Coordinates of N, CA and C in Angstrom, one line a residue:
M1 N -34.5 43.6 -35.8 CA -33.8 42.2 -34.9 C -34.5 41.8 -34.1
H2 N -34.7 40.0 -33.8 CA -35.7 39.2 -33.1 C -35.1 39.6 -32.0
Q3 N -36.1 39.4 -31.0 CA -36.0 39.6 -29.4 C -36.3 37.9 -29.3
P4 N -35.5 37.7 -28.2 CA -35.9 36.2 -27.6 C -37.1 36.3 -26.6
S5 N -38.0 35.6 -26.9 CA -39.2 35.0 -26.0 C -39.0 35.2 -24.6
S6 N -40.1 35.6 -23.9 CA -39.8 35.7 -22.8 C -39.7 34.0 -21.6
R7 N -40.3 32.7 -22.7 CA -40.1 31.7 -22.5 C -38.4 31.0 -22.5
T8 N -38.2 31.6 -24.0 CA -36.7 31.7 -24.0 C -35.4 32.0 -22.9
L9 N -36.2 33.5 -21.9 CA -35.3 33.9 -21.1 C -35.3 33.3 -19.7
H10 N -36.6 32.7 -19.9 CA -36.8 31.8 -18.6 C -36.3 30.9 -18.2
R11 N -36.0 30.1 -19.4 CA -35.2 28.4 -19.8 C -33.5 29.2 -19.7
L12 N -33.5 30.3 -20.2 CA -32.0 30.3 -19.7 C -31.8 31.1 -18.1
A13 N -32.8 31.4 -17.6 CA -31.9 32.2 -16.4 C -32.4 30.9 -15.4
A14 N -33.2 30.0 -15.8 CA -33.5 28.9 -14.7 C -31.9 28.0 -15.1
S15 N -31.7 27.6 -16.2 CA -30.4 26.7 -16.6 C -28.9 27.9 -16.2
L16 N -29.2 28.9 -16.0 CA -28.1 29.9 -15.2 C -27.9 29.9 -14.1
A17 N -29.2 29.5 -13.2 CA -29.3 29.3 -12.1 C -28.7 28.4 -11.4
T18 N -29.3 27.3 -11.8 CA -28.7 26.0 -11.8 C -27.2 25.7 -11.8
T19 N -27.0 26.2 -12.7 CA -25.4 25.8 -13.0 C -24.5 27.1 -11.8
V20 N -24.6 28.3 -11.6 CA -24.5 28.6 -10.2 C -24.6 28.0 -8.7
L21 N -25.7 27.5 -8.8 CA -26.2 26.7 -7.6 C -25.4 25.4 -7.3
I22 N -25.1 24.8 -8.3 CA -23.9 23.6 -8.8 C -22.8 24.4 -8.2
G23 N -22.5 24.8 -8.7 CA -21.4 25.2 -8.8 C -21.0 25.7 -7.2
S24 N -21.8 26.9 -6.3 CA -21.9 26.8 -5.3 C -21.1 26.1 -4.1
A25 N -22.3 25.3 -4.4 CA -22.5 23.4 -3.8 C -21.1 23.1 -3.5
T26 N -20.9 23.1 -4.6 CA -19.1 22.0 -4.8 C -18.1 22.7 -4.9
I27 N -18.4 24.4 -4.7 CA -16.9 25.2 -3.5 C -17.7 25.1 -2.4
A28 N -18.7 25.1 -2.1 CA -18.7 25.3 -0.5 C -18.6 23.7 0.0
H29 N -19.0 22.6 -0.7 CA -18.6 21.4 0.5 C -16.5 21.5 0.1
S30 N -15.8 21.6 -1.4 CA -14.9 21.5 -0.9 C -14.1 22.2 0.3
Q31 N -14.6 23.7 0.5 CA -14.2 24.2 1.8 C -14.3 24.1 3.1
T32 N -15.7 23.1 3.0 CA -16.1 22.8 4.8 C -15.6 21.4 4.5
A33 N -15.2 20.6 3.7 CA -14.9 19.0 4.0 C -13.5 18.7 4.6
P34 N -13.6 18.2 6.0 CA -12.7 18.3 6.7 C -11.4 17.3 6.1
P35 N -10.0 17.7 6.1 CA -8.9 16.8 5.7 C -8.9 15.2 5.8
A36 N -9.2 14.3 4.7 CA -8.9 13.2 5.4 C -7.6 13.0 6.6
P37 N -7.8 12.1 7.3 CA -6.9 12.0 8.7 C -5.7 11.4 8.0
A38 N -4.5 12.0 8.4 CA -3.6 11.6 8.1 C -3.0 10.1 8.4
S39 N -2.4 9.4 7.9 CA -2.1 8.0 8.4 C -0.6 8.4 9.3
P40 N -0.5 7.0 10.6 CA 0.5 7.6 11.6 C 1.5 6.7 10.5
A41 N 2.9 7.4 11.3 CA 3.9 7.5 10.8 C 4.7 6.3 11.1
A42 N 3.8 5.0 11.0 CA 4.6 4.1 10.7 C 5.0 3.4 9.4
S43 N 6.2 2.5 10.0 CA 6.6 1.6 8.7 C 5.3 0.6 7.8
P44 N 5.5 1.2 6.5 CA 4.5 0.0 5.7 C 4.5 -1.5 6.1
A45 N 5.6 -2.0 6.6 CA 5.7 -3.2 7.3 C 5.0 -3.2 8.3
A46 N 5.1 -2.4 9.3 CA 4.5 -2.7 10.2 C 3.1 -3.2 9.9
S47 N 2.4 -3.2 9.3 CA 0.7 -3.2 9.5 C 1.1 -5.1 8.8
L48 N 2.3 -5.3 8.2 CA 2.5 -6.7 7.8 C 2.2 -7.9 8.8
P49 N 1.8 -9.1 8.5 CA 2.0 -10.3 9.4 C 3.3 -10.6 9.4
L50 N 3.7 -11.1 10.6 CA 5.3 -11.4 11.1 C 4.3 -13.3 10.7
V51 N 5.7 -13.7 10.1 CA 5.7 -15.1 9.3 C 6.8 -16.1 10.3
A52 N 6.6 -16.9 10.1 CA 7.2 -17.8 11.0 C 8.3 -18.6 9.7
A53 N 9.9 -18.9 10.0 CA 10.2 -19.3 8.9 C 11.5 -20.3 9.6
E54 N 11.9 -21.4 8.9 CA 13.3 -21.5 8.4 C 14.4 -21.6 8.0
V55 N 15.2 -20.8 8.0 CA 16.5 -20.5 7.1 C 17.2 -21.6 6.3
R56 N 17.4 -21.7 5.1 CA 18.0 -22.8 4.4 C 19.2 -22.1 4.1
K57 N 19.2 -21.3 3.5 CA 20.2 -21.0 2.8 C 20.6 -19.1 3.0
V58 N 21.3 -18.6 3.2 CA 21.7 -17.1 3.1 C 23.2 -16.7 1.8
D59 N 22.6 -15.9 1.4 CA 23.5 -15.3 -0.3 C 23.6 -13.6 0.1
L60 N 25.0 -13.7 1.1 CA 25.2 -12.2 1.5 C 25.4 -11.4 0.4
R61 N 26.2 -11.7 -0.6 CA 26.4 -11.4 -2.2 C 26.0 -10.9 -2.6
A62 N 24.6 -11.7 -3.1 CA 23.2 -11.4 -4.1 C 22.6 -10.7 -3.3
G63 N 22.5 -10.6 -1.3 CA 21.2 -10.0 -0.8 C 19.7 -10.7 -0.8
K64 N 20.0 -12.4 -0.8 CA 18.9 -13.2 -0.7 C 18.9 -14.2 0.4
I65 N 17.9 -14.5 0.5 CA 17.4 -15.8 1.6 C 16.2 -16.7 1.2
T66 N 16.8 -18.0 1.5 CA 16.0 -19.0 0.9 C 15.5 -19.4 2.4
L67 N 13.9 -19.3 2.5 CA 13.1 -19.7 3.7 C 12.2 -20.7 3.2
K68 N 12.2 -21.4 4.4 CA 11.0 -22.3 4.5 C 9.9 -21.8 5.2
H69 N 8.7 -21.4 4.5 CA 8.3 -20.1 5.2 C 6.3 -21.3 5.6
G70 N 6.0 -20.4 7.0 CA 4.5 -20.5 6.8 C 3.7 -19.9 5.8
E71 N 2.8 -19.6 6.1 CA 1.5 -19.3 5.2 C 1.6 -17.7 5.2
I72 N 1.7 -16.9 4.2 CA 2.2 -15.3 4.2 C 0.8 -14.6 3.5
P73 N -0.1 -14.5 4.6 CA -1.5 -13.8 4.3 C -1.4 -12.7 3.5
N74 N -0.7 -12.0 3.6 CA -0.7 -11.0 2.9 C -0.7 -11.1 1.2
L75 N 0.3 -12.2 0.9 CA 0.6 -12.6 -0.3 C -0.6 -13.6 -0.8
E76 N -1.2 -13.8 -0.4 CA -2.0 -15.2 -0.5 C -1.3 -16.1 -0.4
M77 N -0.1 -16.5 -0.2 CA 0.6 -17.2 -0.2 C 0.8 -18.6 0.2
P78 N 0.8 -20.2 0.0 CA 0.8 -21.4 1.2 C 2.1 -21.4 1.8
P79 N 2.9 -22.0 2.4 CA 3.6 -22.6 2.9 C 4.9 -23.1 1.7
M80 N 6.1 -23.0 1.9 CA 6.8 -23.1 1.0 C 7.7 -22.5 1.2
T81 N 9.1 -23.5 0.5 CA 10.5 -23.0 0.5 C 10.9 -22.3 -0.8
M82 N 11.4 -21.2 -0.8 CA 11.8 -19.9 -2.0 C 12.4 -19.4 -1.3
V83 N 13.1 -18.5 -2.2 CA 14.5 -17.4 -2.2 C 13.5 -16.2 -2.1
F84 N 13.9 -14.9 -1.5 CA 13.5 -13.8 -1.2 C 15.0 -12.9 -1.5
V85 N 14.5 -11.7 -2.0 CA 15.6 -10.4 -1.9 C 14.9 -10.0 -0.1
V86 N 16.3 -9.5 0.3 CA 16.4 -8.7 1.4 C 16.5 -7.2 1.2
E87 N 15.4 -5.9 1.3 CA 15.4 -5.0 1.3 C 16.8 -4.9 2.0
D88 N 17.2 -4.9 2.8 CA 18.6 -4.6 3.8 C 19.7 -5.9 4.4
A89 N 20.6 -5.7 3.1 CA 21.1 -7.2 3.2 C 22.1 -7.1 4.3
A90 N 21.9 -6.4 5.7 CA 23.1 -5.9 7.0 C 22.4 -7.0 7.6
L91 N 20.6 -7.3 7.3 CA 19.5 -8.6 8.4 C 20.6 -9.7 7.9
L92 N 21.2 -10.0 7.2 CA 21.3 -11.5 6.7 C 23.0 -12.0 7.5
E93 N 23.7 -10.8 7.6 CA 24.7 -10.3 8.8 C 24.6 -11.8 10.0
Q94 N 24.2 -12.0 10.5 CA 24.1 -13.1 11.8 C 22.9 -14.1 11.1
L95 N 22.7 -14.7 10.6 CA 21.8 -15.7 10.2 C 22.7 -17.0 9.6
K96 N 22.2 -18.0 9.4 CA 22.6 -19.4 9.3 C 21.9 -19.9 8.8
P97 N 22.2 -21.1 8.0 CA 20.7 -22.2 7.5 C 20.8 -23.1 9.1
G98 N 19.5 -23.1 9.3 CA 18.7 -23.9 10.5 C 18.3 -22.9 11.6
D99 N 18.6 -21.6 11.5 CA 17.6 -20.7 12.3 C 17.1 -20.6 12.4
R100 N 15.7 -20.5 13.0 CA 14.4 -19.8 13.3 C 14.2 -18.4 13.5
V101 N 13.4 -18.1 12.5 CA 12.9 -16.8 12.2 C 11.4 -16.1 11.7
K102 N 11.4 -14.8 12.2 CA 10.0 -14.3 11.7 C 10.2 -13.2 11.0
F103 N 9.2 -13.0 9.8 CA 9.8 -12.3 8.7 C 8.4 -11.5 8.3
T104 N 8.2 -10.2 7.8 CA 7.6 -9.7 7.0 C 7.8 -9.4 5.4
A105 N 7.1 -9.8 4.8 CA 7.6 -10.0 3.3 C 6.2 -9.1 2.1
D106 N 6.9 -8.5 1.4 CA 5.6 -7.8 0.0 C 6.5 -8.4 -1.2
K107 N 5.5 -8.0 -2.2 CA 5.9 -7.8 -3.7 C 6.1 -6.5 -4.0
R108 N 7.4 -6.1 -4.3 CA 7.6 -5.1 -5.1 C 8.5 -5.2 -5.9
L109 N 8.3 -4.2 -7.0 CA 8.2 -4.2 -8.4 C 8.7 -5.9 -8.5
G110 N 7.8 -6.2 -8.4 CA 7.8 -7.5 -9.6 C 8.3 -8.8 -8.6
S111 N 9.5 -8.3 -7.3 CA 9.4 -9.6 -6.6 C 9.6 -9.9 -5.4
Y112 N 9.6 -11.1 -5.0 CA 9.2 -10.7 -3.3 C 10.2 -10.6 -2.7
K113 N 9.9 -9.5 -1.8 CA 10.8 -9.1 -0.6 C 10.8 -9.3 0.8
V114 N 11.8 -9.4 1.2 CA 12.3 -9.6 3.0 C 11.9 -7.8 3.1
L115 N 11.0 -7.4 4.3 CA 11.1 -6.1 5.1 C 11.7 -6.3 6.3
T116 N 11.0 -7.0 6.9 CA 11.8 -7.3 8.4 C 12.1 -8.4 8.4
L117 N 13.2 -8.8 9.1 CA 13.3 -10.4 10.0 C 14.2 -10.4 11.2
Q118 N 13.9 -10.9 12.0 CA 14.1 -11.2 13.2 C 14.1 -12.7 13.6
R119 N 15.2 -13.2 14.4 CA 15.6 -14.5 15.1 C 14.4 -14.7 15.8
D120 N 13.7 -16.0 15.8 CA 12.5 -16.3 16.4 C 13.3 -17.1 17.5
E121 N 13.5 -16.4 18.9 CA 14.4 -17.5 19.8 C 13.3 -17.9 20.8

């Protein structure tokens, strides 16, 4: 039977030692690394910019509002007039064309949605 040479055994030992060291370092790092800080319990809309707008049309049944709005930075959208879906249709109940509002909007599931909406008095 052929016995491995001392050179082969030396390479095998070095390779095994390197593997063990790398594995140990990875385990040690995963056990001592502090967890990522939890984000505050603020709503996602809280970090979005408030945008000034004028109500052009309110569609309670469809839960939509047409707004002539200023620039919406988070959507990289210039000022324009457009229709938005409103996440909470109850926000529309007290609004009428001509009202000035401030709102937050985001793109969700392929459509632009108003997340918060308040009269601008």
